[in-house]
PDB file of C-alpha atoms in Angstrom:
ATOM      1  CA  UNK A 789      -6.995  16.448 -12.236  1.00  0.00           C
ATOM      2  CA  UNK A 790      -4.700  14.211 -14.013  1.00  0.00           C
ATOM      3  CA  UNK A 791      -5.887  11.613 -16.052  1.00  0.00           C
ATOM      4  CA  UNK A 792      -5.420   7.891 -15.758  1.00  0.00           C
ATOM      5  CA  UNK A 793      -5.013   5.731 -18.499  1.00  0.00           C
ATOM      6  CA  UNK A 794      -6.148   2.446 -19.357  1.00  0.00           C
ATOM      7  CA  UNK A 795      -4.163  -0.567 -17.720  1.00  0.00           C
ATOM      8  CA  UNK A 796      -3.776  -3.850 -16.609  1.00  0.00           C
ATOM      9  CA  UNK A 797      -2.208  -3.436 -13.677  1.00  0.00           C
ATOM     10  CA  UNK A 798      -5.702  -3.229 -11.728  1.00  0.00           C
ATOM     11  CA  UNK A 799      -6.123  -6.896 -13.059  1.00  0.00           C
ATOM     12  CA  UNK A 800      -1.953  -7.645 -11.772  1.00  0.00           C
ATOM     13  CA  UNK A 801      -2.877  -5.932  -8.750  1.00  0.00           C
ATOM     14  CA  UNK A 802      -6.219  -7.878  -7.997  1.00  0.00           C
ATOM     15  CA  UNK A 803      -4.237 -11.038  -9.472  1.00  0.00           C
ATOM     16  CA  UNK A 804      -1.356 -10.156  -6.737  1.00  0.00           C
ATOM     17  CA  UNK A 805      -3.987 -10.018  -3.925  1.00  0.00           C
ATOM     18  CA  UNK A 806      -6.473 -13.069  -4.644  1.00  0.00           C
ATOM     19  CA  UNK A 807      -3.129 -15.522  -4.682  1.00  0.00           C
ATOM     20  CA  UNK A 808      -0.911 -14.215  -2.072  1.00  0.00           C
ATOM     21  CA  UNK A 809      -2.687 -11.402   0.535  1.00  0.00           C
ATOM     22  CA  UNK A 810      -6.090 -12.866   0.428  1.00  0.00           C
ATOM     23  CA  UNK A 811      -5.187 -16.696   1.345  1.00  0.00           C
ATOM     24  CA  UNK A 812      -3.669 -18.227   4.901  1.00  0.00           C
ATOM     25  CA  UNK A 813      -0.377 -17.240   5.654  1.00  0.00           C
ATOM     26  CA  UNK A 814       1.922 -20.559   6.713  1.00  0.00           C
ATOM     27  CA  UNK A 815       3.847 -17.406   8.704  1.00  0.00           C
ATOM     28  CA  UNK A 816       1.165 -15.767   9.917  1.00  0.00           C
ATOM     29  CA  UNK A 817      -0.900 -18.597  11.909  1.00  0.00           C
ATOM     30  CA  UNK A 818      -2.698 -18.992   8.944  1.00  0.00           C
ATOM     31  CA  UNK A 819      -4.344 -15.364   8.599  1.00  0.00           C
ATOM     32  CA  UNK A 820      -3.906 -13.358   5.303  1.00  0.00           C
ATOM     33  CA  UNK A 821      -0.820 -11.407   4.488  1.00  0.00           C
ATOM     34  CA  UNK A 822      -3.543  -8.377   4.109  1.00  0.00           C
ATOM     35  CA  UNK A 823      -6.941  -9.847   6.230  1.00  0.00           C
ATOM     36  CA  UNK A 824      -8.736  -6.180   4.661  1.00  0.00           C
ATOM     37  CA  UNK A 825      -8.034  -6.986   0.912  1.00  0.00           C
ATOM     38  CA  UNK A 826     -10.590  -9.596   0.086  1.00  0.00           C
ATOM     39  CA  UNK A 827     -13.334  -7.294   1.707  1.00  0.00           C
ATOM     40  CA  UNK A 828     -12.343  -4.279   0.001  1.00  0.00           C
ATOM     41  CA  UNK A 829     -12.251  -5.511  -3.052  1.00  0.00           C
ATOM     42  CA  UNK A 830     -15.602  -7.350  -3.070  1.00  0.00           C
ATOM     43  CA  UNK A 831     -17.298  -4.273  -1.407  1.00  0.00           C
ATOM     44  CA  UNK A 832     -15.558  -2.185  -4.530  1.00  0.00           C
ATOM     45  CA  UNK A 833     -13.259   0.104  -1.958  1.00  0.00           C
ATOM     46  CA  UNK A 834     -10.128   0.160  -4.196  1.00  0.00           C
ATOM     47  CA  UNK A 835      -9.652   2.268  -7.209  1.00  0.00           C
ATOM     48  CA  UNK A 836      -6.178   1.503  -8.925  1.00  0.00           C
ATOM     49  CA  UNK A 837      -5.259   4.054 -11.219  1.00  0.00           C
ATOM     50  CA  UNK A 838      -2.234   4.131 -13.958  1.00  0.00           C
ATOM     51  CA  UNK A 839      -0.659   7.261 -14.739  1.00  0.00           C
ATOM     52  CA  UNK A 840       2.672   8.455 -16.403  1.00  0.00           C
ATOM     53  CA  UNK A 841       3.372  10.925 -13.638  1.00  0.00           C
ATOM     54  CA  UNK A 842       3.141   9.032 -10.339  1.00  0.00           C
ATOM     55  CA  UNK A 843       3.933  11.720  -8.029  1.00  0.00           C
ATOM     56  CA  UNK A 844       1.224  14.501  -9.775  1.00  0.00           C
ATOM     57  CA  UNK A 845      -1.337  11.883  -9.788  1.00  0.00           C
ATOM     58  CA  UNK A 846      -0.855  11.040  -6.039  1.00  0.00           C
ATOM     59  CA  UNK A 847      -1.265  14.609  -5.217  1.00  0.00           C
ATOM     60  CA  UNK A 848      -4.153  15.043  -7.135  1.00  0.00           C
ATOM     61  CA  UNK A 849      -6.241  11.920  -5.817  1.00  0.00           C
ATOM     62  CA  UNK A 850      -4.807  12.423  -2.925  1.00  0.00           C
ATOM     63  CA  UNK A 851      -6.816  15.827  -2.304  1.00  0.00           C
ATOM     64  CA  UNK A 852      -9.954  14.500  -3.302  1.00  0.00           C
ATOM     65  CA  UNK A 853      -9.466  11.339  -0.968  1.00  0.00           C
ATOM     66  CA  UNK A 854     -12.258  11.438   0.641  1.00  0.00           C
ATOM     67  CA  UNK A 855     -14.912  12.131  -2.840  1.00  0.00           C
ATOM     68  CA  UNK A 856     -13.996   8.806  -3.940  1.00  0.00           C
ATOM     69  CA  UNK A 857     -15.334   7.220  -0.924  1.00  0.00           C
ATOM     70  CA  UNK A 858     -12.742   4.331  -1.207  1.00  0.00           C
ATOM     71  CA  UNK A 859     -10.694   2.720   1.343  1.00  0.00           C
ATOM     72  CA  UNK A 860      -7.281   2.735  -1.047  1.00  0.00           C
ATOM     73  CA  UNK A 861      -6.279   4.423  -3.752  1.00  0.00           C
ATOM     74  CA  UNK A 862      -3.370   2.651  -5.642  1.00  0.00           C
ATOM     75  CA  UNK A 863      -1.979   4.921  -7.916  1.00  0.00           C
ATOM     76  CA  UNK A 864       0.534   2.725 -10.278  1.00  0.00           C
ATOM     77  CA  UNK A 865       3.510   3.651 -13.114  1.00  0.00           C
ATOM     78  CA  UNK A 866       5.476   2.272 -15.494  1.00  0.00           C
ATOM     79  CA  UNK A 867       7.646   5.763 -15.212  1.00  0.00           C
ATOM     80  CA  UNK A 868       9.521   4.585 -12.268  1.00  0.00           C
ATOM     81  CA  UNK A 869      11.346   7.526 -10.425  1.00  0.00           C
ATOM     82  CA  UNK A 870      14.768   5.872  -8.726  1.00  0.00           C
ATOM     83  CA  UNK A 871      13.921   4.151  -5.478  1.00  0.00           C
ATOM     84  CA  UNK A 872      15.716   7.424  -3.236  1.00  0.00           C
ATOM     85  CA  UNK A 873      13.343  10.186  -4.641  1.00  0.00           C
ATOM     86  CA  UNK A 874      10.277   7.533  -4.722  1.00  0.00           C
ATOM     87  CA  UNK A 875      10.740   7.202  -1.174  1.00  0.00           C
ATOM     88  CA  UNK A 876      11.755  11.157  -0.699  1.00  0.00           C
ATOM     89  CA  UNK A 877       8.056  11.982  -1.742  1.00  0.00           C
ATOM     90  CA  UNK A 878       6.518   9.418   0.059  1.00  0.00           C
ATOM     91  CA  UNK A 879       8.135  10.944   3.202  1.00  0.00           C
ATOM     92  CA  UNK A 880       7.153  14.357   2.159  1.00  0.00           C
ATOM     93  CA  UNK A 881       3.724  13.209   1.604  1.00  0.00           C
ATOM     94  CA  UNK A 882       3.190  11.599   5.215  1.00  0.00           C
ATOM     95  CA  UNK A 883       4.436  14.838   6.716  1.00  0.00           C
ATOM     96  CA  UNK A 884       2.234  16.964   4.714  1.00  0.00           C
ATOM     97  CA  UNK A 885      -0.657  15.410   4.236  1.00  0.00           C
ATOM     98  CA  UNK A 886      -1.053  14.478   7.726  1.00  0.00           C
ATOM     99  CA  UNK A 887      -4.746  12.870   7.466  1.00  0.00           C
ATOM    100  CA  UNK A 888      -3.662  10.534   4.952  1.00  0.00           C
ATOM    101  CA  UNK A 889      -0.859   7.481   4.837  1.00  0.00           C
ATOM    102  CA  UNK A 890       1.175   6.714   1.808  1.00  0.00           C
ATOM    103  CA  UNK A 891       3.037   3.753   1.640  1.00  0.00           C
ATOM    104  CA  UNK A 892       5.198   2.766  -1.810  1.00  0.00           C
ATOM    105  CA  UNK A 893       5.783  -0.210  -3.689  1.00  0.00           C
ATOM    106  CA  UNK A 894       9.051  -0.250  -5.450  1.00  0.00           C
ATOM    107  CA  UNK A 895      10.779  -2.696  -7.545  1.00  0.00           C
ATOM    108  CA  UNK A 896      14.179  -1.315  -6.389  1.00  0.00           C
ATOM    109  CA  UNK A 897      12.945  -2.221  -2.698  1.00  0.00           C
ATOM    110  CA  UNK A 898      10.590  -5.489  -2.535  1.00  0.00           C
ATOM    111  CA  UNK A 899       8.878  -7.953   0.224  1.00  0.00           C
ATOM    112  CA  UNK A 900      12.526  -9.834  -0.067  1.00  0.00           C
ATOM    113  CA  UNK A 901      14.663  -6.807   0.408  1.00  0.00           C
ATOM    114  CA  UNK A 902      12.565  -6.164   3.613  1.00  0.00           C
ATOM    115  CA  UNK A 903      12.504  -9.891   4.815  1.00  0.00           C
ATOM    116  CA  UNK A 904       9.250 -10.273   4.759  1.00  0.00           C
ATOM    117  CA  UNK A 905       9.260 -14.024   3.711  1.00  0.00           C
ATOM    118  CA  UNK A 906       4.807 -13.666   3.962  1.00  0.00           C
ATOM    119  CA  UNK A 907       5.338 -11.586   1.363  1.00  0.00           C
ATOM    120  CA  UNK A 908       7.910 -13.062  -1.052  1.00  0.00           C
ATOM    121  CA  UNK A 909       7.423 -17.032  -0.477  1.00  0.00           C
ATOM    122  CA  UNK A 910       4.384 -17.884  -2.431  1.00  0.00           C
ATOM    123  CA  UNK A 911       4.784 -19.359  -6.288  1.00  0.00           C
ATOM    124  CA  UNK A 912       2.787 -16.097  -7.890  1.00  0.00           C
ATOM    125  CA  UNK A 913       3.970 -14.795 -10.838  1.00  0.00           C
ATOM    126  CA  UNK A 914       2.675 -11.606 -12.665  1.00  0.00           C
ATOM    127  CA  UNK A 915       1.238 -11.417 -16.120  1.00  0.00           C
ATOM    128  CA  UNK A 916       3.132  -8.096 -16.908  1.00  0.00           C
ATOM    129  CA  UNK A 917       6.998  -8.176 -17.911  1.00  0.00           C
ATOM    130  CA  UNK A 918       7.581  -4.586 -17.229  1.00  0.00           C
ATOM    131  CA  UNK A 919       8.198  -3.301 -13.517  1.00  0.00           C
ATOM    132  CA  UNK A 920       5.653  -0.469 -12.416  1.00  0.00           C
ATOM    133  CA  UNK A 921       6.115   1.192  -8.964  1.00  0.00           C
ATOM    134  CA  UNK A 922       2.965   1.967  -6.486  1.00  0.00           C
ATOM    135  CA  UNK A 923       2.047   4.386  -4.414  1.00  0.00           C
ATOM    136  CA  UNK A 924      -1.313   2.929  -1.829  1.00  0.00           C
ATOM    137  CA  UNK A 925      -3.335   6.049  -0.407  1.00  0.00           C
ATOM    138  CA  UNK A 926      -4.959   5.635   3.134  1.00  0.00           C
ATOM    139  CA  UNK A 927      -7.354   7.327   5.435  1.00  0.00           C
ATOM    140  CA  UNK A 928      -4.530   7.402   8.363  1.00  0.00           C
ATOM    141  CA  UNK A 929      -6.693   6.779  11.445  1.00  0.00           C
ATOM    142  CA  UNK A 930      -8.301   4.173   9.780  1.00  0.00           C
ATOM    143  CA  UNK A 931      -5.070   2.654   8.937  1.00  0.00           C
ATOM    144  CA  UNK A 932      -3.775   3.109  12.546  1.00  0.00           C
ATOM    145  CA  UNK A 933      -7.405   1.588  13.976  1.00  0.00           C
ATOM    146  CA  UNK A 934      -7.144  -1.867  11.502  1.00  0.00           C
ATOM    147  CA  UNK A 935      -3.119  -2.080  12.360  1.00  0.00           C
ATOM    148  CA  UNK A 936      -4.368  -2.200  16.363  1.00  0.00           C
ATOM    149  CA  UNK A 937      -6.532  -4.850  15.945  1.00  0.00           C
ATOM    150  CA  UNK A 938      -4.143  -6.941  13.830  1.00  0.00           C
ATOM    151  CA  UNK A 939      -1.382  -6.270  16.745  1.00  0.00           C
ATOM    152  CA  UNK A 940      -3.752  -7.577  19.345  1.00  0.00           C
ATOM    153  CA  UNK A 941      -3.673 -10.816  17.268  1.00  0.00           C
ATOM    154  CA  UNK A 942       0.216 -10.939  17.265  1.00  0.00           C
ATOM    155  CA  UNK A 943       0.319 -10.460  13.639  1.00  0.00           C
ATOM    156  CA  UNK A 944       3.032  -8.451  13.894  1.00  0.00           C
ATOM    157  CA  UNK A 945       5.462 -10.648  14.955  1.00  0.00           C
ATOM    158  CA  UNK A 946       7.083 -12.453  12.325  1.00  0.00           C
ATOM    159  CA  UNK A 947       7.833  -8.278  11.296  1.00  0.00           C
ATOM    160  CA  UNK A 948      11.264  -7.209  11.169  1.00  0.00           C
ATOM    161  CA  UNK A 949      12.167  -4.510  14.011  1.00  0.00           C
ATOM    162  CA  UNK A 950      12.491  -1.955  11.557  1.00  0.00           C
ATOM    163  CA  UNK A 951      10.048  -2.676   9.153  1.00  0.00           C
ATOM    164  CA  UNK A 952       7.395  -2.799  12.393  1.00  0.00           C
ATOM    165  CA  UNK A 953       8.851   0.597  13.078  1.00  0.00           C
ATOM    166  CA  UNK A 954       8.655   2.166  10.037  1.00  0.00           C
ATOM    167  CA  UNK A 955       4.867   0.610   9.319  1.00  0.00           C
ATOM    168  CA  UNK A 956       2.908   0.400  12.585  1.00  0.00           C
ATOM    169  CA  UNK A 957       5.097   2.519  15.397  1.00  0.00           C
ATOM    170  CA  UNK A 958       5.437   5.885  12.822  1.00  0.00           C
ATOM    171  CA  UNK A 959       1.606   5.431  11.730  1.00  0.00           C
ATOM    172  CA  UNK A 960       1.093   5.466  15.265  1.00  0.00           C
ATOM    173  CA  UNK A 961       3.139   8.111  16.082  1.00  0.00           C
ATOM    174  CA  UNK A 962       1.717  10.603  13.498  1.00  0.00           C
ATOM    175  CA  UNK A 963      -2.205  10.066  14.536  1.00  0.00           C
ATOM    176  CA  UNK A 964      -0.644  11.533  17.908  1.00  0.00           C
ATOM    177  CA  UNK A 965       0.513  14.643  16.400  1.00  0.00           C
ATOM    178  CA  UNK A 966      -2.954  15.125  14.528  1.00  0.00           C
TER     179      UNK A 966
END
């Protein structure tokens, strides 16, 4: 397997979630951007990993998914591919791996970019300089189950049509194919 090396963006990461998915959300009736983060982190469920090859490392933790016993894997890089083959291999990934979900974090595609003012309103600021990209590794029907229950509590509305496409509908859709 490939090996990760030594960062800080775990502590960006954690940093990221504690001020802006963990709190009330003025958009979202006052429920967290992510209402799973501040559990999974206290209950030690993420593993955030840097590595200089993004896409290798993704495959590799990807197949051993389920060893881990996490509920995400973040796997992180300063070596940013360009936004279109980032989000190539993400594709390819959902189609392949079909037990898993993959959703990326790009710089060259942000909360803004997708209008998701929960995401991108909030005064938090990063203590590294440099951009990394993300790619956030999922048990898929797990994914699909959490996203239902959130639904039922109309969190989904202040979602863009196509971002609540592309994020909850297409989840959706691949659990049926499984």
């Amino acid at each position: 397997m490939h090996q990760a090396v030594d960062t800080k963006i775990e502590d960006d990461l954690r940093s990221w979630s504690r001020e802006v998915l963990e709190v009330p959300n003025k958009y979202l009736g006052g429920m967290p951007a992510c209402p799973y983060a501040k559990e999974a982190w206290k209950k030690d469920k993420v593993l955030v990993l840097e590595t200089d090859d993004i896409f290798d490392s993704t495959i590799n933790y990807a197949q051993f998914f389920e060893d881990f016993e996490k509920e995400l894997i973040v796997v992180a890089s300063f070596n940013m591919p360009e936004i279109d083959e980032f989000n190539g291999v993400i594709d390819e990934l959902n189609r392949k791996l079909t037990d898993l979900h993959f959703m990326g974090f790009h710089p060259g595609y942000d909360a803004e970019d997708a209008e998701l003012d929960f995401l991108s309103d909030n005064d938090w600021v990063g203590s590294i300089d440099e951009d990394y990209c993300m790619i956030f590794i999922q048990d898929l029907q797990t994914v699909v189950r959490a996203s239902d229950k959130l639904e039922k509590l109309g969190y989904y509305k202040v979602y863009p049509e196509s971002e609540y496409q592309e994020l909850v509908v297409e989840r959706k859709r691949r659990l049926q194919w499984l």
